[in-house]
Short mmCIF file of C-alpha atoms and ligand atoms in Angstrom, two decimals:
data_model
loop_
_atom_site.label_atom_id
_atom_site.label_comp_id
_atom_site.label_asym_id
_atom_site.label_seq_id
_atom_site.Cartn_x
_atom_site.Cartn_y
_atom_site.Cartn_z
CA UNK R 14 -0.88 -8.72 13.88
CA UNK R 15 -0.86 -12.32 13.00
CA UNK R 16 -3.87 -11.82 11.04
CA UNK R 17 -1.99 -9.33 8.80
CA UNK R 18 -2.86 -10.68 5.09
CA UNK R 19 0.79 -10.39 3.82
CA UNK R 20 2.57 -11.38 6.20
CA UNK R 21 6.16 -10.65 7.19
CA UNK R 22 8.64 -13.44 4.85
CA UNK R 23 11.90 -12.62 3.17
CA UNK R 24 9.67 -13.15 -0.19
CA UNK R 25 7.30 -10.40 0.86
CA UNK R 26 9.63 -7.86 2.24
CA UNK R 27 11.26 -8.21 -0.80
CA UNK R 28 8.11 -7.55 -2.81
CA UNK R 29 7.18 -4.53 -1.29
CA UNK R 30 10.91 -2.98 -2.54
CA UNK R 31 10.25 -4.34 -6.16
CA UNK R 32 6.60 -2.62 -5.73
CA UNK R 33 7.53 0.73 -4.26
CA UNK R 34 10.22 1.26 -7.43
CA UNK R 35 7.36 0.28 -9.88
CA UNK R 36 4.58 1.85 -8.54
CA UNK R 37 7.25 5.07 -7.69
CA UNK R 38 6.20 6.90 -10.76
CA UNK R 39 2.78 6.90 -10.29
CA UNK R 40 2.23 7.31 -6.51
CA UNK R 41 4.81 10.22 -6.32
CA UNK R 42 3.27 12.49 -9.54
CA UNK R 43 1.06 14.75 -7.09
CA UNK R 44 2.96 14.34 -3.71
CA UNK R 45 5.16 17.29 -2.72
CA UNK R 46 6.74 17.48 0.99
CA UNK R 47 9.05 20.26 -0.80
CA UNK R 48 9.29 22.83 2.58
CA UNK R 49 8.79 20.29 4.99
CA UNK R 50 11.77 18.96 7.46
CA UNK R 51 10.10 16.00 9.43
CA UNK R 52 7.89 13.82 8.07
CA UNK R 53 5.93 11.03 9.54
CA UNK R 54 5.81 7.87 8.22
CA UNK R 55 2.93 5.49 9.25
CA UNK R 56 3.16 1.32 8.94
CA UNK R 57 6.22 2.08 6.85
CA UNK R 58 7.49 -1.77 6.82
CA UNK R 59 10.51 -2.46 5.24
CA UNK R 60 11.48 1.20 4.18
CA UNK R 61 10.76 0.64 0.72
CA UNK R 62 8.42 4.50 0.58
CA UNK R 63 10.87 5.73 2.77
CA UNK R 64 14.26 5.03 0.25
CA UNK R 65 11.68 6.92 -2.92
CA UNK R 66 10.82 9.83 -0.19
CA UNK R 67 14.45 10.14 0.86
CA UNK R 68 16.03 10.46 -2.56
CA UNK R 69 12.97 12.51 -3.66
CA UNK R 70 13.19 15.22 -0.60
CA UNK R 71 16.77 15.94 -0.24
CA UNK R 72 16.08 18.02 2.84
CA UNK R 73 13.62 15.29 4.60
CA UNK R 74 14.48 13.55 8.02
CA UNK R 75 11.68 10.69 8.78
CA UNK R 76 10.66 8.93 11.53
CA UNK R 77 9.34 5.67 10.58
CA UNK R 78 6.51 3.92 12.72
CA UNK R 79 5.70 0.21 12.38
CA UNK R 80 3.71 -2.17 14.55
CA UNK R 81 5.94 -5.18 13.50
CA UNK R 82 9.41 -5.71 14.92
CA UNK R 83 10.84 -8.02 11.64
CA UNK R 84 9.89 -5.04 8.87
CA UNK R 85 11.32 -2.65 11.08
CA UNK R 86 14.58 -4.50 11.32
CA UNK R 87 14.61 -5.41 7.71
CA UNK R 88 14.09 -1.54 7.23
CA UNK R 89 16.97 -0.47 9.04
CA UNK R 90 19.00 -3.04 7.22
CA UNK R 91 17.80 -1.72 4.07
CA UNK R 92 18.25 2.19 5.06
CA UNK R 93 21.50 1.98 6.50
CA UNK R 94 23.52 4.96 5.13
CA UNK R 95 21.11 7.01 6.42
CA UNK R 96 20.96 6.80 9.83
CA UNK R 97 21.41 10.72 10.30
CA UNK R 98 18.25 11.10 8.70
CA UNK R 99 15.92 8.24 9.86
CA UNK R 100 14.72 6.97 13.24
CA UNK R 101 12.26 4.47 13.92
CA UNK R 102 9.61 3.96 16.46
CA UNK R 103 7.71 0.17 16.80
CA UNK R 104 4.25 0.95 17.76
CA UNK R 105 1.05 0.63 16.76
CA UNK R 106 -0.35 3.41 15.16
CA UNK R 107 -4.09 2.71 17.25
CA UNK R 108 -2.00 4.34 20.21
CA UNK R 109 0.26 6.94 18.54
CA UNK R 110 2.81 7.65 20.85
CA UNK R 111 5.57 10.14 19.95
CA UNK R 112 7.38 13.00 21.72
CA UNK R 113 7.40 15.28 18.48
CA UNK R 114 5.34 16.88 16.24
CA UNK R 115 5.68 16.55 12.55
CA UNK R 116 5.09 19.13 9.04
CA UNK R 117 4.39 16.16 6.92
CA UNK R 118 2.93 12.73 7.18
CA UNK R 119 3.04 9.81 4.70
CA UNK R 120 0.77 6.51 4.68
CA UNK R 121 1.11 4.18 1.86
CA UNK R 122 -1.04 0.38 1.75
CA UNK R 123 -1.57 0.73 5.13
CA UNK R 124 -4.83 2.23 6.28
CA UNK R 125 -6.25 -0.96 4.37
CA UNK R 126 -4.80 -3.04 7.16
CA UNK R 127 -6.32 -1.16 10.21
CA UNK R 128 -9.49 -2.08 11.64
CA UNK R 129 -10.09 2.03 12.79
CA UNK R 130 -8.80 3.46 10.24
CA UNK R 131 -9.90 7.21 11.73
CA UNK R 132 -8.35 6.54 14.93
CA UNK R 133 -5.07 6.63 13.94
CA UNK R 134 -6.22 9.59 11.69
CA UNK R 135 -7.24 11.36 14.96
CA UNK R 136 -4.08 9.79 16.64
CA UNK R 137 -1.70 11.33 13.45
CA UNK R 138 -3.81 14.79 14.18
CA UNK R 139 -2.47 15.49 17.62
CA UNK R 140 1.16 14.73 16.30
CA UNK R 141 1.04 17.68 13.65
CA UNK R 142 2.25 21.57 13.72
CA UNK R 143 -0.10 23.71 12.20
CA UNK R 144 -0.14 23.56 8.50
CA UNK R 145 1.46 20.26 7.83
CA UNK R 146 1.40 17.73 5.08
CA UNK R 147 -0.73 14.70 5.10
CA UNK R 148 -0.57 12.60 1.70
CA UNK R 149 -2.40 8.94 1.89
CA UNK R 150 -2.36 6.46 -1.04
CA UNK R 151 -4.91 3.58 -0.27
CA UNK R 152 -6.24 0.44 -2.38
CA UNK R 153 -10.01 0.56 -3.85
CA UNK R 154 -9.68 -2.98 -5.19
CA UNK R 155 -13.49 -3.18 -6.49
CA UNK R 156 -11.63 -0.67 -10.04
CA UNK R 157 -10.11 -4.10 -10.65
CA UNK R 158 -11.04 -5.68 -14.30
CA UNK R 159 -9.43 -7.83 -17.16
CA UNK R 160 -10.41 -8.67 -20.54
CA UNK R 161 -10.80 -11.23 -20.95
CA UNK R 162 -12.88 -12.05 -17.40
CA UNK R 163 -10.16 -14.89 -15.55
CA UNK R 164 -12.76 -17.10 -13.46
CA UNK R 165 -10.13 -18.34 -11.34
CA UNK R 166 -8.60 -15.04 -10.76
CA UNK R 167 -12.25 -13.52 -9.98
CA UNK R 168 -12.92 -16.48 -7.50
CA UNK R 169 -9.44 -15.68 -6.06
CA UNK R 170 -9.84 -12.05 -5.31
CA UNK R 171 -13.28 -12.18 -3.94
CA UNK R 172 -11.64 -14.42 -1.18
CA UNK R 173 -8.60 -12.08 -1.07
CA UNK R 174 -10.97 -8.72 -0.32
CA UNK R 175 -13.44 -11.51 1.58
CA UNK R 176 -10.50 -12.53 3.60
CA UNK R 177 -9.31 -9.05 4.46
CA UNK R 178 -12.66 -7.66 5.18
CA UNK R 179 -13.33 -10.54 7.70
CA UNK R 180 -9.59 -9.78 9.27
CA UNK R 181 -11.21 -6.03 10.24
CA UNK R 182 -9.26 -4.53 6.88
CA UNK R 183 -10.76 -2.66 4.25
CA UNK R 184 -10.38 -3.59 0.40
CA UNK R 185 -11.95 -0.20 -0.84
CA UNK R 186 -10.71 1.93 2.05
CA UNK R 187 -9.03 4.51 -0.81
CA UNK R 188 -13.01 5.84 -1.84
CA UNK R 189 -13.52 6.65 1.70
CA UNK R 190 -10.76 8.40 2.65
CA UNK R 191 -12.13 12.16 1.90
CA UNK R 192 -14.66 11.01 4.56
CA UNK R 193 -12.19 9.89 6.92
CA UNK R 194 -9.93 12.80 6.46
CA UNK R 195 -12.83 14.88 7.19
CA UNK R 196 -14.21 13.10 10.09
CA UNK R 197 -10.72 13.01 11.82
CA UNK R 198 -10.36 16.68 11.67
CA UNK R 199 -8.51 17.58 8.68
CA UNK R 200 -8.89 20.52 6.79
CA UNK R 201 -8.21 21.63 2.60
CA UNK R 202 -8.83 17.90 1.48
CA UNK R 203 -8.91 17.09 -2.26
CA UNK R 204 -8.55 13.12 -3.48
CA UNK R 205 -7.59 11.76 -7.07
CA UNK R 206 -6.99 8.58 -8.78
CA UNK R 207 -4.04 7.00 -9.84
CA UNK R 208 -3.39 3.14 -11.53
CA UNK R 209 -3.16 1.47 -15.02
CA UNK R 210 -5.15 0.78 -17.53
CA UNK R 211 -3.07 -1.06 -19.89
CA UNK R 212 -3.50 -3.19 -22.88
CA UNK R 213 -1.80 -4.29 -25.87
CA UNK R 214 -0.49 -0.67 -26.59
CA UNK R 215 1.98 -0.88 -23.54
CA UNK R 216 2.63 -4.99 -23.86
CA UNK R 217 5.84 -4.07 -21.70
CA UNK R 218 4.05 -2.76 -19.13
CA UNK R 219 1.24 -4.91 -19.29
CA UNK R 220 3.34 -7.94 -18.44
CA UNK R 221 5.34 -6.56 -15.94
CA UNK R 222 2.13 -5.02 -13.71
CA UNK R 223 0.69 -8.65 -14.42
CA UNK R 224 3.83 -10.37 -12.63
CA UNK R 225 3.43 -7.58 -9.97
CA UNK R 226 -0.27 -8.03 -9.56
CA UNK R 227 0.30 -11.86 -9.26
CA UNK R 228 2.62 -11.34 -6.75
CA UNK R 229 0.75 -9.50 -4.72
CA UNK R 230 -2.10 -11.67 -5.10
CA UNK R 231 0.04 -15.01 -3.87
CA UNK R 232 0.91 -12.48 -0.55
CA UNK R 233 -2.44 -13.70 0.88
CA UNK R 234 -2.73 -17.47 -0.36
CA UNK R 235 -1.31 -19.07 2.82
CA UNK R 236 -4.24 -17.26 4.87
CA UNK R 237 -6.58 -18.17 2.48
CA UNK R 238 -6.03 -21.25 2.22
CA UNK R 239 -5.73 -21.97 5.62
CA UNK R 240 -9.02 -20.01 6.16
CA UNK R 241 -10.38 -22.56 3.42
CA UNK R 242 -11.50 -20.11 1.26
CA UNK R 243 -9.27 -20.97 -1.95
CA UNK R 244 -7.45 -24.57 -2.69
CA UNK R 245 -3.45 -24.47 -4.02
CA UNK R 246 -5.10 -25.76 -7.00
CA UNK R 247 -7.17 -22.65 -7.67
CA UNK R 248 -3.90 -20.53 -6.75
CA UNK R 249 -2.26 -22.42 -9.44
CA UNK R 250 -5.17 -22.09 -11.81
CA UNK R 251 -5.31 -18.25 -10.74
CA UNK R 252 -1.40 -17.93 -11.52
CA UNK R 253 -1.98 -19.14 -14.72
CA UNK R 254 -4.37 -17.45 -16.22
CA UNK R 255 -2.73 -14.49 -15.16
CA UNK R 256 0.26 -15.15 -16.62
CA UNK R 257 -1.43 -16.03 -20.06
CA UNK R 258 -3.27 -12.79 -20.06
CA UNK R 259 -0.17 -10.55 -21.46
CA UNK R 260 -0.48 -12.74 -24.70
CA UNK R 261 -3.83 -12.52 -25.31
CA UNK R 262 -4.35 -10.06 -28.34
CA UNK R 263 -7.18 -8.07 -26.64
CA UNK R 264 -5.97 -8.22 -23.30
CA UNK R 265 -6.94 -5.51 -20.95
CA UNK R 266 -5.94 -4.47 -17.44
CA UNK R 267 -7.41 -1.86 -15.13
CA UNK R 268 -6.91 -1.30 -11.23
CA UNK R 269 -7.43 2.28 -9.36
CA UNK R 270 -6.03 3.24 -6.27
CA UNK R 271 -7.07 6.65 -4.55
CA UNK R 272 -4.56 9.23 -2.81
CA UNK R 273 -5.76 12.22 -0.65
CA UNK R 274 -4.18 15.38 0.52
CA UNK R 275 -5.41 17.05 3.52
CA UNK R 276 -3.50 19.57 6.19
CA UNK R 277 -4.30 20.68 9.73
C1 SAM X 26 1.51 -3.37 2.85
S1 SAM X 26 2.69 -2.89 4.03
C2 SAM X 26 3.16 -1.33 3.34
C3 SAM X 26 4.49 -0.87 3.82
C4 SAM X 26 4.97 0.44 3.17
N1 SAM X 26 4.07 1.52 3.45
C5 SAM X 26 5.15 0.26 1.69
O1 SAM X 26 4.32 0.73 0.91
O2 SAM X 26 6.14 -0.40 1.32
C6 SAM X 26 1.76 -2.39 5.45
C7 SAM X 26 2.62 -2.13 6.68
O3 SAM X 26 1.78 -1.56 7.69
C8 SAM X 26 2.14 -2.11 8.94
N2 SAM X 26 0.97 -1.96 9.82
C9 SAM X 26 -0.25 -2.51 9.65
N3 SAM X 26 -1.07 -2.15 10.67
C10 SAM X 26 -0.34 -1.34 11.48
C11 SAM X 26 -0.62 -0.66 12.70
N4 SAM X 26 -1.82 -0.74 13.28
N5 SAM X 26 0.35 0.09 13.26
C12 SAM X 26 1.58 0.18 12.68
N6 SAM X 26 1.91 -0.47 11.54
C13 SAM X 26 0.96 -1.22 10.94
C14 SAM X 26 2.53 -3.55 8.63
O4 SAM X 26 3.37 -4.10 9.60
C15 SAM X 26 3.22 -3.40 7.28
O5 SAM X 26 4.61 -3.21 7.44
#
């Protein structure tokens, strides 16, 4: 758990609320749990998915399952109010332990972290009733391009996916995850794309995914810098060209993720 490449700091439980509102709009076009009474959320940290899926799904109770003690406390903090309709379990989802079984599951930025990914597919499988739910939204960071090319930002991110990969994560887990569906057991899967591709005809939303993406980026730095991958000059030189790209006339900004539906 150590090894996890965000780590667990006030800043970056705080980041992943400010992302799950952004990136709200987008993950949630295609997901429906409309039907379904208890869902299962997987390495659900802080509770940021869970506050969009509760105000989405009226009728959902979730139980929330997180290997890491801190998010799980900051999640409760940030769900109280709805303690009738949340629980939380801190495990790790290698050894899925739960006395229930669930119509719907939910996995956001998670899978990425997990060295066996289909293991805790498998694990998920044996917690399901017949016909449920399973919706996954997963990172394929190899979509990512800018116009103009940033060389400090390129240098940055191949240590960032370098980094993860050597940790036993997976940077382009989401292109894979029809396979993993598949070899876990999982039945009726279909996958799409979802991200932004945004230039100088949003300029709002250009600079606002740009201060997103930059945070995201700095999650990793302490690792690798410590791993001696990347100096805190080159962070600083990757900030900052970042944060010049929103002016740049012909600037251009593209990053895919994948989601995936399957059922049992
Ligand atoms: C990037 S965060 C995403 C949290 C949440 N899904 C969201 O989108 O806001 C990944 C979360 O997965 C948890 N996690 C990673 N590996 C896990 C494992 N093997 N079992 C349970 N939780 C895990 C981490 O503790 C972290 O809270």
């Amino acid at each position: 758990m150590s090894n996890y490449l965000h780590g667990f700091i006030p800043e970056e439980q705080q980041r992943l609320i400010d992302q799950a509102g952004f990136l709200a709009p987008k993950i949630f076009k295609k997901i429906d749990f409309s039907g379904c009474k208890h869902l299962l959320e997987i390495g659900s940290g802080v509770g940021a998915q869970t506050q969009v899926l509760l105000s989405l799904f009226p009728q959902l109770k979730i139980t929330c399952v997180d290997y890491s003690e801190a998010q799980v406390d900051k999640a409760k903090e940030n769900l109280r109010g709805f303690e009738d309709r949340v629980t939380f379990s801190v495990q790790n989802a290698m050894d899925l332990d739960l006395d229930q079984k669930f119509d719907s599951v939910y996995i956001c930025w998670v899978l990425e972290h997990i060295a066996e990914p289909r293991i805790v597919l498998e694990k998920i499988q044996r917690h399901l009733l017949p016909g449920a739910k399973v919706f996954l939204t997963e990172v394929f960071n190899s979509t990512h391009y800018t116009f103009p090319s940033l060389p400090f930002a390129q240098k940055y991110y191949k240590a960032y996916n370098d980094f993860q990969s050597r940790i036993g994560g997976h940077p382009n887990i989401g292109a894979s995850l029809g396979n993993l569906l598949q070899q876990a057991g999982f039945t009726q899967i279909s996958h799409w794309l979802g991200g932004f591709h945004l230039d100088q005809t949003h300029p709002e939303e250009l600079k606002i995914m740009v201060s997103f993406w930059v945070k995201l980026m700095k999650s990793g730095a302490g690792h690798l810098i410590k791993a001696g991958l990347i100096t805190e000059e080159e962070v600083r030189k990757m900030e900052e060209e970042y944060q010049k790209l929103p002016a740049n006339e012909n600037a251009v900004f593209f990053i895919q993720f994948v989601q995936a539906f399957a059922t049992v």
